[in-house]
CSV table of C-alpha atoms and ligand atoms in Angstrom, one decimal:
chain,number,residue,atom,x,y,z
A,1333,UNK,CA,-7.1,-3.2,24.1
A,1334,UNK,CA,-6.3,-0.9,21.9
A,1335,UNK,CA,-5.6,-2.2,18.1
A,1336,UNK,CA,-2.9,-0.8,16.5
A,1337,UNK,CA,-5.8,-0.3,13.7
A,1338,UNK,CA,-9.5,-0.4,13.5
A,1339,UNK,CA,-11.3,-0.8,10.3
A,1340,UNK,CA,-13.2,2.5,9.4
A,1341,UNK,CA,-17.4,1.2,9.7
A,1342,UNK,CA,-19.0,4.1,7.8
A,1343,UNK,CA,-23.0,5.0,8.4
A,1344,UNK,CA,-25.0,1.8,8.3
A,1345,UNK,CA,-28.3,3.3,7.1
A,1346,UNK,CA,-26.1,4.3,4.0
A,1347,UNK,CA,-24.7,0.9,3.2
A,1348,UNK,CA,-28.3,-0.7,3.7
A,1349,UNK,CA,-29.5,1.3,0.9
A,1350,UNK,CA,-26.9,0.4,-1.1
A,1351,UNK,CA,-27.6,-3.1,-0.3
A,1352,UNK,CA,-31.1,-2.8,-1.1
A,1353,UNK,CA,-30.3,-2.0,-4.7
A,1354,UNK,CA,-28.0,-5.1,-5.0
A,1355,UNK,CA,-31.3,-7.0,-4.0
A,1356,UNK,CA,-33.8,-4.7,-6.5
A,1357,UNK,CA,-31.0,-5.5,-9.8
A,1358,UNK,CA,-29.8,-8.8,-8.6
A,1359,UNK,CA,-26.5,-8.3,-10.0
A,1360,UNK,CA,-24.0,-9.2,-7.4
A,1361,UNK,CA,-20.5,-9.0,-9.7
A,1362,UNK,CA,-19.0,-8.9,-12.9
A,1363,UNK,CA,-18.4,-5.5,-13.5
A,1364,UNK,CA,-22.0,-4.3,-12.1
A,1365,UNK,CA,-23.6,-0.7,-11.3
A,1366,UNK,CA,-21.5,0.2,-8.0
A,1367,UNK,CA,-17.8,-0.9,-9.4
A,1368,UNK,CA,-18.4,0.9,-12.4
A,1369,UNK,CA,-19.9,4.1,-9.7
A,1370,UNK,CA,-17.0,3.3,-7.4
A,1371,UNK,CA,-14.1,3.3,-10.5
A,1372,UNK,CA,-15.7,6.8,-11.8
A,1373,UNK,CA,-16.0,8.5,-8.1
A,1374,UNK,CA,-11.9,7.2,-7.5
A,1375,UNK,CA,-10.4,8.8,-10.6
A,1376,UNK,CA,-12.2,12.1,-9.3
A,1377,UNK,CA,-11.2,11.7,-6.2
A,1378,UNK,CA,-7.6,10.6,-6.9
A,1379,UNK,CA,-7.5,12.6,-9.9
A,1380,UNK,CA,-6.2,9.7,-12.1
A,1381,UNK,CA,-7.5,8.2,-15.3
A,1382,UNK,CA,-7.5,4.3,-15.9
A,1383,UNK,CA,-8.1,3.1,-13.1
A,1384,UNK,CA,-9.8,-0.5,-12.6
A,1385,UNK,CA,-10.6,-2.0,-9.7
A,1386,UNK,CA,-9.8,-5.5,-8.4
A,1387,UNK,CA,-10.7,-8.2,-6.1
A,1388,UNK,CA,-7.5,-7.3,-3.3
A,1389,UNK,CA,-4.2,-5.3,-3.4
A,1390,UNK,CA,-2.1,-8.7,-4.5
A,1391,UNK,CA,-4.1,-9.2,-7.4
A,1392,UNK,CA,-3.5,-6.0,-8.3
A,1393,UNK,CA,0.0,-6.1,-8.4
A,1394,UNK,CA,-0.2,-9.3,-10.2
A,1395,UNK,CA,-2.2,-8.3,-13.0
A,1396,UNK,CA,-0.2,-5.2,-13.6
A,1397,UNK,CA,2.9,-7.2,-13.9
A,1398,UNK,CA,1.1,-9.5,-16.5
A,1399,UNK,CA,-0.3,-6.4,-18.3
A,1400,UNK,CA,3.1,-4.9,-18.6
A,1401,UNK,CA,4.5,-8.4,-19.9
A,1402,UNK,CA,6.8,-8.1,-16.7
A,1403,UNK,CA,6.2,-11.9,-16.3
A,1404,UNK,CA,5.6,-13.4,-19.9
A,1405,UNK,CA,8.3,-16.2,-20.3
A,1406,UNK,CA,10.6,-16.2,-22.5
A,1407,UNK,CA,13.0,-19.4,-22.9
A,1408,UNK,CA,16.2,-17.7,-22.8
A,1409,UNK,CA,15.7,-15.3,-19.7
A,1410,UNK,CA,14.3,-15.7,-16.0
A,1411,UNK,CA,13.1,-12.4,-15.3
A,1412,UNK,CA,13.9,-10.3,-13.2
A,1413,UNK,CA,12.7,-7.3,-10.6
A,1414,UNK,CA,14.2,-4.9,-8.4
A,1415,UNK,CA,12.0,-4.2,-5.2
A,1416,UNK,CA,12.2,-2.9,-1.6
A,1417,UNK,CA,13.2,-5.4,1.3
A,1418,UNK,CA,11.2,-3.0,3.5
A,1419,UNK,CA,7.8,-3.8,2.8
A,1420,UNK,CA,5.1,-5.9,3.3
A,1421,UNK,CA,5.1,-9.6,2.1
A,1422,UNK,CA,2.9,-9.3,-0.6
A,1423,UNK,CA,5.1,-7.0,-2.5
A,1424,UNK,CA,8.1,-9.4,-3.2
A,1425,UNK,CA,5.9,-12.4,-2.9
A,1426,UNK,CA,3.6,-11.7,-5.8
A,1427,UNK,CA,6.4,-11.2,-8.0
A,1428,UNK,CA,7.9,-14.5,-6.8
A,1429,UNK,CA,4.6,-16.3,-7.4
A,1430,UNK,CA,4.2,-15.0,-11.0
A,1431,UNK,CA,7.8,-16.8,-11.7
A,1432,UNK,CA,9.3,-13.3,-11.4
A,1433,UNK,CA,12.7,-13.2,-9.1
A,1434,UNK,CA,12.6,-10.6,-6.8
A,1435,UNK,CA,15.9,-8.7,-6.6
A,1436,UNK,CA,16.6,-6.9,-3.6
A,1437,UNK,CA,17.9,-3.3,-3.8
A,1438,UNK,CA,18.3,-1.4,0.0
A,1439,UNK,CA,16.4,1.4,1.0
A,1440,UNK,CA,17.5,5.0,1.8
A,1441,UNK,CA,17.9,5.4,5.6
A,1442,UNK,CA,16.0,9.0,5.9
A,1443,UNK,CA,12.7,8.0,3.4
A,1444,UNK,CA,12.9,4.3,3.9
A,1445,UNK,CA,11.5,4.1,0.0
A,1446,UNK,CA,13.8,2.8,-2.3
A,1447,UNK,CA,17.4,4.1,-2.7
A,1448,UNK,CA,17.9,4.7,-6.6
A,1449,UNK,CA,21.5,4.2,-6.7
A,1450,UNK,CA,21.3,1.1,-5.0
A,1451,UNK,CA,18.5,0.0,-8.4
A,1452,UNK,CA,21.1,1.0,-10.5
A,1453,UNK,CA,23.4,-1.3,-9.2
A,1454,UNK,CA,21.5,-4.3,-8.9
A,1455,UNK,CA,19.9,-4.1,-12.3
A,1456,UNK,CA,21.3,-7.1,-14.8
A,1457,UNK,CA,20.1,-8.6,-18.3
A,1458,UNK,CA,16.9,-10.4,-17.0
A,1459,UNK,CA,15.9,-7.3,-15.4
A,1460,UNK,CA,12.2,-6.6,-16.3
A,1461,UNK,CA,11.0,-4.1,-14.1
A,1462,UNK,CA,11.4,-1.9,-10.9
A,1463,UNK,CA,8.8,-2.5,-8.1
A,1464,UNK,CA,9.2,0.2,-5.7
A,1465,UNK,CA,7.2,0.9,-2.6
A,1466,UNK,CA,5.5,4.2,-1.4
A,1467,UNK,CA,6.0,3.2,2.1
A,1468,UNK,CA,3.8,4.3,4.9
A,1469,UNK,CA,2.4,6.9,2.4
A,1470,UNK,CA,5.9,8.7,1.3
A,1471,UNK,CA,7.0,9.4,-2.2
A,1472,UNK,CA,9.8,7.6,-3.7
A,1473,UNK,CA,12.0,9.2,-5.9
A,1474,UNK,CA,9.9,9.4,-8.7
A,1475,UNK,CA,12.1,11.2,-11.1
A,1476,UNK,CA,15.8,8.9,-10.6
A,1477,UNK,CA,13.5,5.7,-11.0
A,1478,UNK,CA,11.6,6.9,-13.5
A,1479,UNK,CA,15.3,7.9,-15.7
A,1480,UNK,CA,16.7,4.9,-14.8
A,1481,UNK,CA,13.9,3.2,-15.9
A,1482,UNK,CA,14.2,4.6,-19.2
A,1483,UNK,CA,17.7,4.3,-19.7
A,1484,UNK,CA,17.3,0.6,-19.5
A,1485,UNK,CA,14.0,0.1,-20.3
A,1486,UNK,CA,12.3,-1.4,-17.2
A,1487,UNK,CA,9.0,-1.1,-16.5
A,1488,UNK,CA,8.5,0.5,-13.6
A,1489,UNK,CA,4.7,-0.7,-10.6
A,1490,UNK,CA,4.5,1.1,-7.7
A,1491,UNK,CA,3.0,-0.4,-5.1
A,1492,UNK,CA,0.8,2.4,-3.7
A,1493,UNK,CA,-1.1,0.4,-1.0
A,1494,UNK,CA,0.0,3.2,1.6
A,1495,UNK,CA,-0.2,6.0,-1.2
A,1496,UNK,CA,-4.1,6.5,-1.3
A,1497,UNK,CA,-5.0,10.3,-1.8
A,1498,UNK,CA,-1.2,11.4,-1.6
A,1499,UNK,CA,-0.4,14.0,-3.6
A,1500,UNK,CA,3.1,14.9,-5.2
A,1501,UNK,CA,4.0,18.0,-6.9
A,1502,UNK,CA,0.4,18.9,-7.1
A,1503,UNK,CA,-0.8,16.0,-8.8
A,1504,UNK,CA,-1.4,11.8,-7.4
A,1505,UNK,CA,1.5,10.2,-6.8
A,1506,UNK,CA,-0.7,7.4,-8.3
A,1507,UNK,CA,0.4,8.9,-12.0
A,1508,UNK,CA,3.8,8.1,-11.8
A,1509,UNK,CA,5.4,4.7,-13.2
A,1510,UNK,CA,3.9,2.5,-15.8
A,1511,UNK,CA,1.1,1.0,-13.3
A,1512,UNK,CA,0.4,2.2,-9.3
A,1513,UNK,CA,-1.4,-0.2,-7.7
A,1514,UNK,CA,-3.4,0.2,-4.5
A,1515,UNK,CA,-5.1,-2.0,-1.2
A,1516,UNK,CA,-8.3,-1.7,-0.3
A,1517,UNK,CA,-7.8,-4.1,2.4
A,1518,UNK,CA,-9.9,-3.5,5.8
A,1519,UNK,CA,-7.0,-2.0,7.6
A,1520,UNK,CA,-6.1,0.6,5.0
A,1521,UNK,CA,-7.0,4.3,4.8
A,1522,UNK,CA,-9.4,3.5,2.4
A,1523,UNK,CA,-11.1,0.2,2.2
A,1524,UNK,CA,-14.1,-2.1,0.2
A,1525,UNK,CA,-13.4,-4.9,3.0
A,1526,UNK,CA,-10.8,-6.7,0.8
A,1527,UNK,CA,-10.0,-5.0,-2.4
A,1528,UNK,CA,-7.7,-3.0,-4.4
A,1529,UNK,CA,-6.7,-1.2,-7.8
A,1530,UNK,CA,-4.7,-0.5,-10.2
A,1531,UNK,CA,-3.6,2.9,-11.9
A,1532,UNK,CA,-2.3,2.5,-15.2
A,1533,UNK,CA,-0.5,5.0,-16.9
A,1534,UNK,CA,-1.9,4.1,-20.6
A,1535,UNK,CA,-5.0,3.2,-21.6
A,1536,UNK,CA,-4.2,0.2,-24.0
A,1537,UNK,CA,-2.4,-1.7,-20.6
A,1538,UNK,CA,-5.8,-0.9,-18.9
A,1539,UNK,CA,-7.9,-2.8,-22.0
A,1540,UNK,CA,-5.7,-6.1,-21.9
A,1541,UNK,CA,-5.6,-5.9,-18.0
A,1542,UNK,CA,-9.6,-5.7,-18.1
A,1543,UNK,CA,-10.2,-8.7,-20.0
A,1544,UNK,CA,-7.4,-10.0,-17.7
A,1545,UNK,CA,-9.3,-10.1,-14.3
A,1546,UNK,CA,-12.0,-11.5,-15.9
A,1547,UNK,CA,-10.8,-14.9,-17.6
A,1548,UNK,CA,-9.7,-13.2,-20.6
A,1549,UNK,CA,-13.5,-13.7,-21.9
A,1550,UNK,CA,-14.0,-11.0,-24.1
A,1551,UNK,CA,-17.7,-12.2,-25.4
A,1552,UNK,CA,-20.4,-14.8,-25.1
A,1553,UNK,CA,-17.8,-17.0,-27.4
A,1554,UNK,CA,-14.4,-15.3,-27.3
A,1555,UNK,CA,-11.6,-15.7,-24.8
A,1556,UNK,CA,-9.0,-13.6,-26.1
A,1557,UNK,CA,-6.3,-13.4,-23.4
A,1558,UNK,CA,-4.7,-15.5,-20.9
A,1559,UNK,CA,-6.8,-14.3,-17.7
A,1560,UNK,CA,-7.6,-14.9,-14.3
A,1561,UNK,CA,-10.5,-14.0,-12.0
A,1562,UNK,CA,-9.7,-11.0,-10.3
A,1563,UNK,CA,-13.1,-9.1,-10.1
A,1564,UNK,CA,-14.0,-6.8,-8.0
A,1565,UNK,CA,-18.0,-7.5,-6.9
A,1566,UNK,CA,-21.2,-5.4,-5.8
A,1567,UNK,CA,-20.8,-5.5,-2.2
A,1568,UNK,CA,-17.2,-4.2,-1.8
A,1569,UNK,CA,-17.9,-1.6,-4.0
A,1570,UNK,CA,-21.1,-0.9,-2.0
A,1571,UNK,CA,-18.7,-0.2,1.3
A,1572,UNK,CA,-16.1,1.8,-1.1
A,1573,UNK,CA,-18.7,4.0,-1.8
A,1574,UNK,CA,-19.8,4.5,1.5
A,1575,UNK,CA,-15.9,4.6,3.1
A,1576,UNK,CA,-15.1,6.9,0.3
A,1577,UNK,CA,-18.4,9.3,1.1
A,1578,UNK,CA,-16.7,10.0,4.8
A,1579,UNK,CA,-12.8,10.1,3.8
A,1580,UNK,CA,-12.5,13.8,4.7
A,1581,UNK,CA,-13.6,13.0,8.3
A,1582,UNK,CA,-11.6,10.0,8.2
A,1583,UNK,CA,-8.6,12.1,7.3
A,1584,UNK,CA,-9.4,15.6,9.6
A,1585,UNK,CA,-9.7,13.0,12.6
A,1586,UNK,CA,-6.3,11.0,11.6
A,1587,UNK,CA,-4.7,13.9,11.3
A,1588,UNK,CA,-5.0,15.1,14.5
A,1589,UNK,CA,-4.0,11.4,15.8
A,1590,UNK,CA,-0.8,12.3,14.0
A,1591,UNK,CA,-0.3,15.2,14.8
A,1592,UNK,CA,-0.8,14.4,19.0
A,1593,UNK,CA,1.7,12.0,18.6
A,1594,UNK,CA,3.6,14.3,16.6
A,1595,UNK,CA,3.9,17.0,19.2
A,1596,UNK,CA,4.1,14.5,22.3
A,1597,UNK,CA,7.4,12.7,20.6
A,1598,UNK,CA,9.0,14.3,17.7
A,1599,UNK,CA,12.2,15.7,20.7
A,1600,UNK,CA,12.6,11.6,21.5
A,1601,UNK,CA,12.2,9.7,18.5
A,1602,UNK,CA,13.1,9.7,14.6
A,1603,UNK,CA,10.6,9.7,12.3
A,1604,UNK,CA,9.9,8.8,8.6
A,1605,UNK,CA,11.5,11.9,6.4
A,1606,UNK,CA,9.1,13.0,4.0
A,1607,UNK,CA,9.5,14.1,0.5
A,1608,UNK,CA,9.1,18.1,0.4
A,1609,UNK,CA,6.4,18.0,-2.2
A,1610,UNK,CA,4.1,15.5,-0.1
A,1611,UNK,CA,0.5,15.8,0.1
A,1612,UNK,CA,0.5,13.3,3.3
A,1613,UNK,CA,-3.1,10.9,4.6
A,1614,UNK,CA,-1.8,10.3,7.5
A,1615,UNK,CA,-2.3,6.2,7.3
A,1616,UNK,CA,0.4,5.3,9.5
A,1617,UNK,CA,2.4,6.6,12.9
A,1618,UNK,CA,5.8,4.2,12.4
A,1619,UNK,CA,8.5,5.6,14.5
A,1620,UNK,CA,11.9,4.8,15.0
A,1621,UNK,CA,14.3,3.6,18.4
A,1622,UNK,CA,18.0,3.4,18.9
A,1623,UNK,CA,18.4,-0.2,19.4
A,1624,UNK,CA,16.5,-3.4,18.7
A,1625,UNK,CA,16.4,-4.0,22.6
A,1626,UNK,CA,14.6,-1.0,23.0
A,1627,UNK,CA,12.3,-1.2,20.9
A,1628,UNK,CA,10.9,-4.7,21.9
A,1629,UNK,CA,11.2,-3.2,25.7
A,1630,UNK,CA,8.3,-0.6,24.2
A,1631,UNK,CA,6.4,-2.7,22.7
A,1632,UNK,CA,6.2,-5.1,25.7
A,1633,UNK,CA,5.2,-2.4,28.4
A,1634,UNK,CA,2.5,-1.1,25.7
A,1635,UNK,CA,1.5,-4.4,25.4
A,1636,UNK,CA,1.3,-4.8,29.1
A,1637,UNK,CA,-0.9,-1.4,29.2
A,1638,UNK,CA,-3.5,-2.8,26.3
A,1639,UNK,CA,-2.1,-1.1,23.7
A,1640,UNK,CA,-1.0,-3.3,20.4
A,1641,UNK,CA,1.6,-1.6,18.3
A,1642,UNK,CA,3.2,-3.7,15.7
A,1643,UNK,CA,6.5,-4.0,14.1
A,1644,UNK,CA,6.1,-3.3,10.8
A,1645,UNK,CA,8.0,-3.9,8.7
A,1646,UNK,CA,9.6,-6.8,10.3
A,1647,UNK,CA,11.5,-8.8,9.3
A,1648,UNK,CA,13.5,-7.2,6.1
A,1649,UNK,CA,12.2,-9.9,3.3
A,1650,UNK,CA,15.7,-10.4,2.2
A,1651,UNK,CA,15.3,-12.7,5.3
A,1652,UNK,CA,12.5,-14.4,4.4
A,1653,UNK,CA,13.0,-18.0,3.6
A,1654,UNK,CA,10.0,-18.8,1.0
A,1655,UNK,CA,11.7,-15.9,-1.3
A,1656,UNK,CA,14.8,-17.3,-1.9
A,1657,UNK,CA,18.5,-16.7,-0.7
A,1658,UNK,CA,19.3,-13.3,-0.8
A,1659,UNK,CA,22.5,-11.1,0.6
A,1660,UNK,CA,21.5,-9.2,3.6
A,1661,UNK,CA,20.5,-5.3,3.1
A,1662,UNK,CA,21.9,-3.7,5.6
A,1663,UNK,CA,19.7,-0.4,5.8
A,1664,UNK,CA,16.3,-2.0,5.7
A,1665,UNK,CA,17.4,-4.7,8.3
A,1666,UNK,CA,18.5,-1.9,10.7
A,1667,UNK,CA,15.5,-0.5,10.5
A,1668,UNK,CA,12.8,-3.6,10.0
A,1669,UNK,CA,14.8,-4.1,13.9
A,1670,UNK,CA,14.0,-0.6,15.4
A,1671,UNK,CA,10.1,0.5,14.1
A,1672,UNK,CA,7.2,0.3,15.7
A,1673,UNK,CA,3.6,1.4,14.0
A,1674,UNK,CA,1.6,3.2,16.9
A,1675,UNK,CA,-2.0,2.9,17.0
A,1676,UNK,CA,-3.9,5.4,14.4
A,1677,UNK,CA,-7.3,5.6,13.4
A,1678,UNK,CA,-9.9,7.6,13.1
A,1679,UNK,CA,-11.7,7.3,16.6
A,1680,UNK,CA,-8.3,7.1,18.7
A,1681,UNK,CA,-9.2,9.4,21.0
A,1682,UNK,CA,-6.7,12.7,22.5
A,1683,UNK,CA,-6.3,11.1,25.7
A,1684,UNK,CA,-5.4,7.6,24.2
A,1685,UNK,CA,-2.6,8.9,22.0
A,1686,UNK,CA,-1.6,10.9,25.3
A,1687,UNK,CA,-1.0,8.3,27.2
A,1688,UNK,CA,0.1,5.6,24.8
A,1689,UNK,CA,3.0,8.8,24.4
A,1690,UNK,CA,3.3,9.2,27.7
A,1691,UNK,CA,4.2,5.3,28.3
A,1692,UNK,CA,7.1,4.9,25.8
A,1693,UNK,CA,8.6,8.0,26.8
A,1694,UNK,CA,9.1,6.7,30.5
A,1695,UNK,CA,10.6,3.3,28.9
A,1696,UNK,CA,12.8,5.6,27.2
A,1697,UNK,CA,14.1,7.1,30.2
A,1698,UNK,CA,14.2,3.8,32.2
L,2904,LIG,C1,-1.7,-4.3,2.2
L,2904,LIG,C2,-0.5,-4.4,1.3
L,2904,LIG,C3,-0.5,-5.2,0.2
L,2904,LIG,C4,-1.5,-6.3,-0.1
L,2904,LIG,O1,-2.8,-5.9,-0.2
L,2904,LIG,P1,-4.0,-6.9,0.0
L,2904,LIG,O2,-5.2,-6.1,-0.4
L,2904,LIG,O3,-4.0,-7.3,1.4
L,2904,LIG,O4,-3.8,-8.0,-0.9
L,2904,LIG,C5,0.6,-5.1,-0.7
L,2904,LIG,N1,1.6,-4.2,-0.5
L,2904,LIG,C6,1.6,-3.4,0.6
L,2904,LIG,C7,2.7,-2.5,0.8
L,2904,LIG,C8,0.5,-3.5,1.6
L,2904,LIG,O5,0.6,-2.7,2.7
């Protein structure tokens, strides 16, 4: 079988030494020698500043929405936020389980990130914040959500979990909005095992979240903030460390996954449009059919030849029951009915990607 991903298992000898000076300092969390190593070496890496890590990629969003006051209460409103209907769960979910509304806004059929006129229109008084999606790795329109967010003064989280080591313009696409958050899940580009962070844009939202993921214990006898335990411990930092130490043969192998597919289907199928100032990583192959008949017909003859894509994103949340009733988004639900995610990671080899290519165009032609 092949998985549509495959967690990246860096060199073992590597992570045993780490492990062995987890043993030597017995400290196993709370904010020990390899997160504080691991939160230095990711803001060189990503070239952001205030970054702090957490204990997964939903946590992460969470605490940046209680950071940003996106969730306080207030008794006379029920807040409020405009997010993507093509995404994964955790996006709208999170908000919904912080007592946050999730308001659906459509997506732009080329980018299949948020469309920013659509925001506009959905934005009303308990509006709170905008919680776009960098999806599969491409860049929203930073600079239309980013005005409107200012003309009505939203706060604005992206939700970067597909965004790690993208650049934009020359810089991360992490900087942009009030918070980026990322997943450090085991099937992302970059990974601790379960994990995730959270890029704030000002360094006073980065001190209350701190003492946020921690209980709001700010000393032996102080609890200053209403908190939670969101940590991030020794040992995921340990495999962060080591993941992080091979990402450029992580990415030169993807990148040639990508770009086999790339060559083998780009005449048949319609892919993802990418922003023109994209710095891609090459996480994800999703692809596009004509019809949601055909693209279950390719899924089941991969499936039938050991290969596992996966529809993702399906189904469009506005169709998710535990959400809430919402009206249907027409754009997202087209295209949450016609994407598949091909297999990509780093050890997919020329031949696989060949002839997982090879099979769906021969469905197509059937
Ligand atoms: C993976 C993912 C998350 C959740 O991250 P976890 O680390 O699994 O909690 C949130 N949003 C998107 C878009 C994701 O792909």
């Amino acid at each position: 079988m092949i998985p549509v991903t495959k967690p990246y298992l860096p060199n073992r000898e590597k992570l045993d030494r780490y492990l062995d000076g987890i043993y030597e300092r017995q400290w196993l969390t709370n904010n020990g020698q390899l997160v504080q190593e691991l939160t230095r070496r990711l803001e060189e890496y990503l070239e952001v500043d205030n970054l702090l890590l957490v204990a997964n990629g939903t946590l992460a969003l969470q605490i940046a929405y209680r950071a940003l006051g996106v969730s306080d209460s207030r008794s006379d409103q029920y807040p409020e936020a405009i997010t993507t209907p093509f995404s994964f769960i955790a996006t709208a979910s999170s908000l919904k389980w912080d007592g946050v509304e999730p308001v659906f806004a459509d997506i732009d059929s080329k980018t299949w990130c948020l469309n920013p006129e659509n925001i506009e229109m959905a934005i009303t008084h308990n509006t709170r914040a905008i919680v776009p999606v960098h999806v599969f790795g491409n860049a929203c329109d930073v600079e239309a959500i980013d005005a409107i967010a200012r003309k009505h003064t939203l706060k604005v989280i992206y939700d970067g979990s597909h965004a790690f080591g993208v650049k934009y313009k020359g810089g991360s696409l992490l900087e942009h909005g009030d918070a980026a958050t990322l997943s450090f899940h085991a099937t992302k580009l970059f990974h601790t095992g379960e994990g995730g962070a959270i890029v704030f844009k000002r360094k006073e939202d980065l001190e209350r979240a701190k003492k946020m993921i921690n209980f709001g214990i700010t000393g032996p006898e102080t609890i200053e903030e209403l908190g939670i335990n969101a940590k991030m411990n020794e040992l995921q930092a340990a495999m962060g460390l080591c993941v992080l130490d091979e990402m450029e043969e992580n990415l030169r192998a993807r990148a040639n996954v990508w770009q086999e597919y790339e060559s083998a289907l780009a005449q048949s199928l319609q892919f993802q449009a990418k922003h023109q100032a994209l710095g891609y990583n090459y996480a994800y192959f999703p692809v596009l059919f004509e019809n949601e008949e055909q693209t279950r017909r390719v899924l089941s003859v991969l499936k039938e030849n050991g290969v596992l894509a996966r529809r993702y994103f399906y189904p469009s949340l506005e169709s998710v029951a535990s959400l809430g009733v919402h009206p249907p988004q027409p754009v997202s639900g087209s295209i949450s009915r016609r994407i598949l995610c091909l297999p990509i990671f780093a050890d997919l080899q020329k031949a696989e990607v060949q002839a997982i290519s090879q099979y769906i165009l021969e469905t197509l032609e059937r």
